[in-house]
Amino acid sequence: MQGDKKILYSAAQPTNNLTIGNYIGAVKNWVDLQEEYDCVFAIANMHAITVRQNPAELRKNTLSLLALYIACGIDPKKCVLYLQSHVPAHAELAWVLNTFTYVGEMERMTQFKDKSAKHADNINMGLMDYPVLMAADILLYQADVVPVGVDQRQHLEITRDIAIRFNNLYSPTFTVPEGVYVKVGAKINDLLDPSKKMSKSAENVNGSVFISDDRDTVIRKFKRAVTDSDACVKYDPQNKPGVSNLLSIYSVFSGKTVEECEREFEGKGYGDFKLAVGEAVADKLAPIQAEQARLLADKAYLDGVLKDGAESAARRANRTLSKVYKKIGFYQL
Ligand code: ATP
Ligand code: LTN
């Protein structure tokens, strides 16, 4: 707790452009929660380098993600908004937490296994250690809640395990965080292969809709989305994964419930439905894109946000780090 508000922490990696999956599962939810919680949002560039990055692109994507956060409605005056590598305490706590985490636990992580398969030529220690750095992020800020997509659930569980393990061995040090997942859209799937999550780094860009996609591209991608052969707009993720995925997306972007969306398309074909989804998404993205472009033209403002963010984040993080150092017996001057 900070004052009378609970602490909320989340982050995204500055890799590629964000997809509407990232928006629905994470960023939109953050915006909705920022009044109720004391919020800290990071740009996780230290996580990003666990997969090889082009330095110029990483730099560019960092500012672009910051501008996108703000364009989506995250208010830097209300929240702490910062770049992970600007706060050394993340790397420092991650090192300590490494000694409270077992190799077997990391080898079992689904994301590690997926990413190892995808980047078989670069299975580096950072890729394996990714969840420990994520635990350090969260625990440094004594976060009560962490809103993420369901793909991060396992990482949240290990964060809780590490926190409880440390608290039991020493004395209560870390708040044990809860994961928070949206009801509709915590896992948006690929438009062409609805058995896979929509990913920023998918091989086929036509399966992912990016926040930066223009109107024609968005509508074209939805037109080509995989459905099924029963021509019935009904939410049934087991038997109708493609249609259900489109319904989740439409529900979030139109602000209607899934049932209302089903009723709207009763007796109508998939062609009408897919066009409506594409239009609803494109309508919402246009103002975000315009605001992001406006912000990106003002580098001094964005740098100022990062500078202020780094200062307040470091102040909070160092408080926790120094507690940890004391408890584990690091001699202090
Ligand atoms: P990649 O796909 O390249 O591995 P990512 O999109 O999973 O990257 P992040 O940028 O770190 O990785 O994700 C930011 C947030 O978006 C996280 O909270 C994550 O859970 C959420 N998220 C990612 N993909 C989806 C999705 N398809 N549906 C819902 N939420 C998602
Ligand atoms: N691994 C996360 C991004 C991330 C994160 C965090 C999310 C890094 N540190 C701390 C929540 C809390 C992902 O979404 N891929």
Tab-separated table of C-alpha atoms in Angstrom, residues 3-332:
chain	number	residue	atom	x	y	z
A	3	GLY	CA	-1.174	5.969	1.082
A	4	ASP	CA	-4.680	4.528	0.826
A	5	LYS	CA	-4.165	2.975	-2.611
A	6	LYS	CA	-2.927	-0.467	-3.470
A	7	ILE	CA	0.156	-0.659	-5.671
A	8	LEU	CA	-0.176	-1.865	-9.259
A	9	TYR	CA	2.824	-2.830	-11.399
A	10	SER	CA	3.091	-3.911	-15.014
A	11	ALA	CA	5.375	-3.709	-18.024
A	12	ALA	CA	5.697	-4.533	-21.706
A	13	GLN	CA	8.767	-5.124	-23.841
A	14	PRO	CA	9.831	-2.574	-26.471
A	15	THR	CA	10.050	-5.231	-29.157
A	16	ASN	CA	8.241	-4.528	-32.398
A	17	ASN	CA	4.949	-2.704	-32.440
A	18	LEU	CA	2.318	-3.736	-29.936
A	19	THR	CA	-0.571	-5.829	-31.206
A	20	ILE	CA	-4.232	-5.425	-30.289
A	21	GLY	CA	-3.592	-8.512	-28.088
A	22	ASN	CA	-1.163	-6.482	-25.978
A	23	TYR	CA	-3.658	-3.632	-25.960
A	24	ILE	CA	-6.657	-5.713	-24.878
A	25	GLY	CA	-4.834	-8.055	-22.484
A	26	ALA	CA	-2.698	-5.373	-20.883
A	27	VAL	CA	-2.497	-1.672	-21.777
A	28	LYS	CA	-6.234	-0.921	-21.981
A	29	ASN	CA	-6.726	-2.553	-18.615
A	30	TRP	CA	-3.894	-0.476	-17.124
A	31	VAL	CA	-5.598	2.707	-18.282
A	32	ASP	CA	-8.868	1.579	-16.722
A	33	LEU	CA	-7.165	0.822	-13.389
A	34	GLN	CA	-4.973	3.884	-13.032
A	35	GLU	CA	-7.412	5.927	-10.948
A	36	GLU	CA	-8.024	3.185	-8.438
A	37	TYR	CA	-4.405	2.131	-7.872
A	38	ASP	CA	-1.010	3.662	-7.259
A	39	CYS	CA	0.466	2.604	-10.618
A	40	VAL	CA	3.992	1.888	-11.785
A	41	PHE	CA	4.505	0.995	-15.463
A	42	ALA	CA	7.816	0.003	-17.018
A	43	ILE	CA	9.244	-0.457	-20.467
A	44	ALA	CA	11.051	-3.771	-20.083
A	45	ASN	CA	14.098	-3.296	-22.305
A	46	MET	CA	16.226	-5.602	-20.148
A	47	HIS	CA	13.759	-8.395	-20.862
A	48	ALA	CA	13.791	-7.508	-24.556
A	49	ILE	CA	17.500	-8.327	-24.976
A	50	THR	CA	16.920	-11.965	-23.990
A	51	VAL	CA	16.174	-12.285	-27.715
A	52	ARG	CA	18.717	-10.630	-30.026
A	53	GLN	CA	17.734	-7.029	-30.847
A	54	ASN	CA	18.961	-4.518	-33.372
A	55	PRO	CA	20.301	-1.633	-31.171
A	56	ALA	CA	18.931	1.198	-33.317
A	57	GLU	CA	15.536	-0.445	-33.450
A	58	LEU	CA	15.484	-1.154	-29.728
A	59	ARG	CA	16.204	2.521	-29.061
A	60	LYS	CA	13.469	3.611	-31.448
A	61	ASN	CA	10.935	1.105	-30.121
A	62	THR	CA	11.566	2.361	-26.587
A	63	LEU	CA	10.369	5.906	-27.296
A	64	SER	CA	7.648	4.562	-29.514
A	65	LEU	CA	6.279	2.375	-26.694
A	66	LEU	CA	6.475	5.271	-24.245
A	67	ALA	CA	4.509	7.477	-26.650
A	68	LEU	CA	2.017	4.670	-27.160
A	69	TYR	CA	1.455	4.200	-23.415
A	70	ILE	CA	0.666	7.903	-23.115
A	71	ALA	CA	-1.428	7.951	-26.304
A	72	CYS	CA	-3.510	5.053	-24.951
A	73	GLY	CA	-4.322	7.115	-21.881
A	74	ILE	CA	-1.645	6.379	-19.284
A	75	ASP	CA	-1.063	9.675	-17.526
A	76	PRO	CA	2.575	10.249	-16.461
A	77	LYS	CA	1.345	12.743	-13.860
A	78	LYS	CA	-0.697	10.046	-12.129
A	79	CYS	CA	1.591	7.047	-12.640
A	80	VAL	CA	5.281	6.255	-12.477
A	81	LEU	CA	6.353	5.574	-16.057
A	82	TYR	CA	9.971	4.560	-16.596
A	83	LEU	CA	12.546	2.532	-18.519
A	84	GLN	CA	13.741	-0.615	-16.745
A	85	SER	CA	17.461	-0.117	-17.530
A	86	HIS	CA	17.348	3.343	-15.912
A	87	VAL	CA	16.902	1.727	-12.497
A	88	PRO	CA	19.914	-0.455	-11.602
A	89	ALA	CA	18.056	-2.030	-8.672
A	90	HIS	CA	16.317	-4.410	-11.112
A	91	ALA	CA	19.552	-6.142	-12.067
A	92	GLU	CA	20.759	-6.023	-8.464
A	93	LEU	CA	17.685	-7.651	-6.941
A	94	ALA	CA	17.478	-10.175	-9.782
A	95	TRP	CA	20.956	-11.385	-8.821
A	96	VAL	CA	19.937	-11.939	-5.226
A	97	LEU	CA	16.676	-13.648	-6.226
A	98	ASN	CA	18.626	-15.976	-8.516
A	99	THR	CA	20.013	-17.589	-5.402
A	100	PHE	CA	16.468	-18.331	-4.220
A	101	THR	CA	15.315	-19.853	-7.502
A	102	TYR	CA	16.014	-23.375	-8.732
A	103	VAL	CA	17.264	-24.231	-12.198
A	104	GLY	CA	14.554	-26.891	-12.502
A	105	GLU	CA	11.852	-24.293	-11.933
A	106	MET	CA	13.157	-22.148	-14.778
A	107	GLU	CA	13.566	-25.082	-17.160
A	108	ARG	CA	9.892	-25.904	-16.725
A	109	MET	CA	8.609	-22.459	-17.797
A	110	THR	CA	6.419	-22.649	-20.901
A	111	GLN	CA	7.658	-19.355	-22.329
A	112	PHE	CA	11.282	-20.487	-21.915
A	113	LYS	CA	10.525	-23.715	-23.752
A	114	ASP	CA	8.650	-21.886	-26.543
A	115	LYS	CA	11.292	-19.222	-26.985
A	116	SER	CA	14.121	-21.787	-26.847
A	117	ALA	CA	12.473	-23.666	-29.691
A	118	LYS	CA	12.006	-20.460	-31.659
A	119	HIS	CA	15.551	-19.175	-31.064
A	120	ALA	CA	17.439	-22.469	-30.941
A	121	ASP	CA	20.706	-20.746	-31.916
A	122	ASN	CA	20.590	-18.401	-28.921
A	123	ILE	CA	19.346	-20.123	-25.772
A	124	ASN	CA	21.143	-17.708	-23.480
A	125	MET	CA	21.160	-17.506	-19.668
A	126	GLY	CA	19.043	-14.346	-19.782
A	127	LEU	CA	16.267	-16.171	-21.598
A	128	MET	CA	16.187	-18.746	-18.845
A	129	ASP	CA	16.477	-16.104	-16.124
A	130	TYR	CA	13.693	-13.941	-17.591
A	131	PRO	CA	11.133	-14.826	-14.870
A	132	VAL	CA	13.569	-13.959	-12.075
A	133	LEU	CA	14.137	-10.489	-13.542
A	134	MET	CA	10.375	-10.175	-13.798
A	135	ALA	CA	10.031	-11.180	-10.139
A	136	ALA	CA	12.598	-8.511	-9.241
A	137	ASP	CA	10.600	-5.896	-11.192
A	138	ILE	CA	7.424	-6.670	-9.326
A	139	LEU	CA	8.836	-7.253	-5.835
A	140	LEU	CA	10.984	-4.092	-5.829
A	141	TYR	CA	7.810	-1.987	-5.919
A	142	GLN	CA	5.926	-4.053	-3.311
A	143	ALA	CA	3.156	-4.474	-5.872
A	144	ASP	CA	-0.226	-5.792	-4.701
A	145	VAL	CA	-1.594	-6.429	-8.187
A	146	VAL	CA	-0.070	-7.153	-11.585
A	147	PRO	CA	-2.423	-6.926	-14.589
A	148	VAL	CA	-1.085	-9.026	-17.484
A	149	GLY	CA	-2.284	-11.369	-20.216
A	150	VAL	CA	-2.749	-15.021	-19.244
A	151	ASP	CA	0.490	-15.944	-21.032
A	152	GLN	CA	2.272	-14.398	-18.024
A	153	ARG	CA	0.357	-16.354	-15.370
A	154	GLN	CA	3.167	-18.851	-14.819
A	155	HIS	CA	5.656	-16.012	-14.309
A	156	LEU	CA	3.339	-14.463	-11.748
A	157	GLU	CA	3.115	-17.766	-9.886
A	158	ILE	CA	6.894	-18.137	-9.691
A	159	THR	CA	7.153	-14.515	-8.505
A	160	ARG	CA	4.792	-15.376	-5.655
A	161	ASP	CA	6.770	-18.531	-4.840
A	162	ILE	CA	10.056	-16.613	-4.707
A	163	ALA	CA	8.516	-13.891	-2.522
A	164	ILE	CA	7.024	-16.415	-0.091
A	165	ARG	CA	10.272	-18.387	0.013
A	166	PHE	CA	12.279	-15.263	0.890
A	167	ASN	CA	9.725	-14.013	3.427
A	168	ASN	CA	9.722	-17.394	5.179
A	169	LEU	CA	13.508	-17.688	5.296
A	170	TYR	CA	14.017	-14.165	6.671
A	171	SER	CA	11.001	-12.137	7.731
A	172	PRO	CA	8.195	-10.460	5.781
A	173	THR	CA	10.030	-8.389	3.164
A	174	PHE	CA	8.038	-8.577	-0.032
A	175	THR	CA	4.339	-8.081	-0.702
A	176	VAL	CA	3.070	-11.263	-2.359
A	177	PRO	CA	1.437	-9.999	-5.592
A	178	GLU	CA	-1.776	-11.140	-7.259
A	179	GLY	CA	-2.087	-11.499	-11.018
A	180	VAL	CA	-5.073	-9.681	-12.537
A	181	TYR	CA	-6.528	-10.847	-15.860
A	182	VAL	CA	-9.259	-9.239	-17.934
A	183	LYS	CA	-12.522	-11.203	-18.265
A	184	VAL	CA	-12.736	-10.811	-22.022
A	185	GLY	CA	-9.548	-10.921	-24.065
A	186	ALA	CA	-6.862	-12.085	-21.619
A	187	LYS	CA	-5.640	-14.188	-24.515
A	188	ILE	CA	-6.320	-12.839	-27.990
A	189	ASN	CA	-5.408	-15.393	-30.637
A	190	ASP	CA	-3.792	-15.232	-34.046
A	191	LEU	CA	-6.328	-14.398	-36.782
A	192	LEU	CA	-4.995	-17.064	-39.121
A	193	ASP	CA	-4.279	-19.734	-36.501
A	194	PRO	CA	-6.663	-19.267	-33.539
A	195	SER	CA	-4.876	-22.030	-31.602
A	196	LYS	CA	-1.901	-19.676	-31.072
A	197	LYS	CA	-1.773	-16.412	-29.148
A	198	MET	CA	-1.572	-13.267	-31.236
A	199	SER	CA	2.080	-12.319	-31.014
A	200	LYS	CA	4.160	-9.289	-31.902
A	201	SER	CA	6.805	-11.527	-33.342
A	202	ALA	CA	4.620	-13.977	-35.295
A	203	GLU	CA	6.087	-15.269	-38.543
A	204	ASN	CA	3.024	-14.288	-40.562
A	205	VAL	CA	2.170	-10.601	-39.935
A	206	ASN	CA	-1.343	-11.163	-41.325
A	207	GLY	CA	-2.329	-13.098	-38.209
A	208	SER	CA	-1.525	-10.150	-35.897
A	209	VAL	CA	-3.150	-6.720	-35.960
A	210	PHE	CA	-0.702	-4.038	-34.877
A	211	ILE	CA	-1.754	-0.821	-33.191
A	212	SER	CA	0.230	0.934	-35.929
A	213	ASP	CA	-1.680	-0.735	-38.801
A	214	ASP	CA	-3.577	1.661	-41.072
A	215	ARG	CA	-7.320	1.335	-41.655
A	216	ASP	CA	-7.081	-0.638	-44.911
A	217	THR	CA	-4.598	-3.082	-43.429
A	218	VAL	CA	-6.765	-3.642	-40.340
A	219	ILE	CA	-9.878	-4.298	-42.435
A	220	ARG	CA	-7.999	-6.563	-44.846
A	221	LYS	CA	-6.547	-8.633	-41.979
A	222	PHE	CA	-9.985	-9.146	-40.412
A	223	LYS	CA	-11.497	-10.041	-43.777
A	224	ARG	CA	-8.986	-12.862	-44.079
A	225	ALA	CA	-9.442	-14.100	-40.503
A	226	VAL	CA	-10.080	-17.827	-40.153
A	227	THR	CA	-13.611	-18.744	-39.008
A	228	ASP	CA	-15.485	-22.041	-39.568
A	229	SER	CA	-18.207	-23.426	-41.800
A	230	ASP	CA	-21.362	-23.069	-39.684
A	231	ALA	CA	-22.062	-19.407	-40.462
A	232	CYS	CA	-23.242	-18.641	-36.922
A	233	VAL	CA	-21.771	-15.866	-34.755
A	234	LYS	CA	-21.680	-17.577	-31.364
A	235	TYR	CA	-19.141	-17.512	-28.528
A	236	ASP	CA	-17.818	-21.061	-28.114
A	237	PRO	CA	-14.009	-21.059	-27.750
A	238	GLN	CA	-13.792	-24.877	-27.789
A	239	ASN	CA	-15.665	-25.519	-31.024
A	240	LYS	CA	-15.497	-22.108	-32.690
A	241	PRO	CA	-12.092	-20.638	-31.747
A	242	GLY	CA	-11.847	-18.240	-34.703
A	243	VAL	CA	-15.318	-16.717	-34.306
A	244	SER	CA	-14.966	-16.534	-30.503
A	245	ASN	CA	-11.674	-14.693	-30.835
A	246	LEU	CA	-13.290	-12.158	-33.182
A	247	LEU	CA	-16.193	-11.765	-30.750
A	248	SER	CA	-13.806	-11.003	-27.878
A	249	ILE	CA	-12.043	-8.397	-29.995
A	250	TYR	CA	-15.326	-6.853	-31.146
A	251	SER	CA	-16.699	-6.783	-27.607
A	252	VAL	CA	-13.687	-4.847	-26.288
A	253	PHE	CA	-13.475	-2.401	-29.176
A	254	SER	CA	-17.230	-1.725	-29.371
A	255	GLY	CA	-17.781	-1.584	-25.607
A	256	LYS	CA	-20.656	-4.087	-25.889
A	257	THR	CA	-20.936	-7.372	-24.005
A	258	VAL	CA	-20.257	-10.606	-25.879
A	259	GLU	CA	-23.995	-11.475	-25.681
A	260	GLU	CA	-24.942	-8.113	-27.201
A	261	CYS	CA	-22.468	-8.726	-30.008
A	262	GLU	CA	-23.919	-12.191	-30.681
A	263	ARG	CA	-27.412	-10.709	-30.887
A	264	GLU	CA	-26.265	-7.974	-33.261
A	265	PHE	CA	-25.101	-10.577	-35.793
A	266	GLU	CA	-27.931	-13.076	-35.428
A	267	GLY	CA	-28.855	-14.308	-38.901
A	268	LYS	CA	-26.018	-12.364	-40.546
A	269	GLY	CA	-23.072	-13.867	-42.419
A	270	TYR	CA	-19.394	-13.871	-41.449
A	271	GLY	CA	-18.619	-11.295	-44.154
A	272	ASP	CA	-20.696	-8.584	-42.400
A	273	PHE	CA	-19.364	-9.631	-39.013
A	274	LYS	CA	-15.698	-9.498	-40.017
A	275	LEU	CA	-16.141	-6.109	-41.663
A	276	ALA	CA	-17.797	-4.736	-38.517
A	277	VAL	CA	-14.942	-6.009	-36.336
A	278	GLY	CA	-12.351	-4.469	-38.667
A	279	GLU	CA	-14.148	-1.119	-38.692
A	280	ALA	CA	-14.603	-1.021	-34.923
A	281	VAL	CA	-10.891	-1.715	-34.402
A	282	ALA	CA	-9.745	0.778	-37.053
A	283	ASP	CA	-12.006	3.513	-35.577
A	284	LYS	CA	-10.435	3.093	-32.122
A	285	LEU	CA	-6.856	2.887	-33.382
A	286	ALA	CA	-6.902	6.047	-35.519
A	287	PRO	CA	-6.887	8.599	-32.667
A	288	ILE	CA	-4.284	6.572	-30.737
A	289	GLN	CA	-1.997	6.570	-33.777
A	290	ALA	CA	-2.415	10.314	-34.273
A	291	GLU	CA	-1.629	11.078	-30.635
A	292	GLN	CA	1.383	8.740	-30.663
A	293	ALA	CA	2.785	10.532	-33.737
A	294	ARG	CA	2.241	13.912	-32.085
A	295	LEU	CA	4.090	12.797	-28.940
A	296	LEU	CA	6.953	11.232	-30.891
A	297	ALA	CA	7.627	14.610	-32.472
A	298	ASP	CA	8.300	16.023	-28.983
A	299	LYS	CA	11.395	14.147	-27.851
A	300	ALA	CA	12.181	16.665	-25.096
A	301	TYR	CA	8.826	15.945	-23.474
A	302	LEU	CA	9.311	12.170	-23.682
A	303	ASP	CA	12.847	12.407	-22.262
A	304	GLY	CA	11.454	14.499	-19.413
A	305	VAL	CA	8.851	11.836	-18.630
A	306	LEU	CA	11.569	9.160	-18.532
A	307	LYS	CA	13.830	11.268	-16.332
A	308	ASP	CA	11.110	11.955	-13.767
A	309	GLY	CA	9.969	8.336	-13.955
A	310	ALA	CA	13.477	6.978	-13.355
A	311	GLU	CA	13.876	9.169	-10.270
A	312	SER	CA	10.660	8.154	-8.580
A	313	ALA	CA	11.035	4.507	-9.573
A	314	ALA	CA	14.603	4.367	-8.217
A	315	ARG	CA	13.531	5.929	-4.938
A	316	ARG	CA	10.938	3.220	-4.377
A	317	ALA	CA	13.103	0.374	-5.664
A	318	ASN	CA	16.141	1.285	-3.580
A	319	ARG	CA	14.095	1.202	-0.411
A	320	THR	CA	13.272	-2.471	-1.031
A	321	LEU	CA	16.760	-3.356	-2.230
A	322	SER	CA	18.400	-1.958	0.856
A	323	LYS	CA	16.007	-3.931	3.087
A	324	VAL	CA	16.962	-7.103	1.206
A	325	TYR	CA	20.700	-6.423	1.447
A	326	LYS	CA	20.377	-5.912	5.188
A	327	LYS	CA	18.420	-9.131	5.698
A	328	ILE	CA	20.755	-11.362	3.710
A	329	GLY	CA	23.831	-10.013	5.513
A	330	PHE	CA	25.469	-7.677	3.017
A	331	TYR	CA	27.720	-5.406	5.112
A	332	GLN	CA	26.484	-1.836	4.836
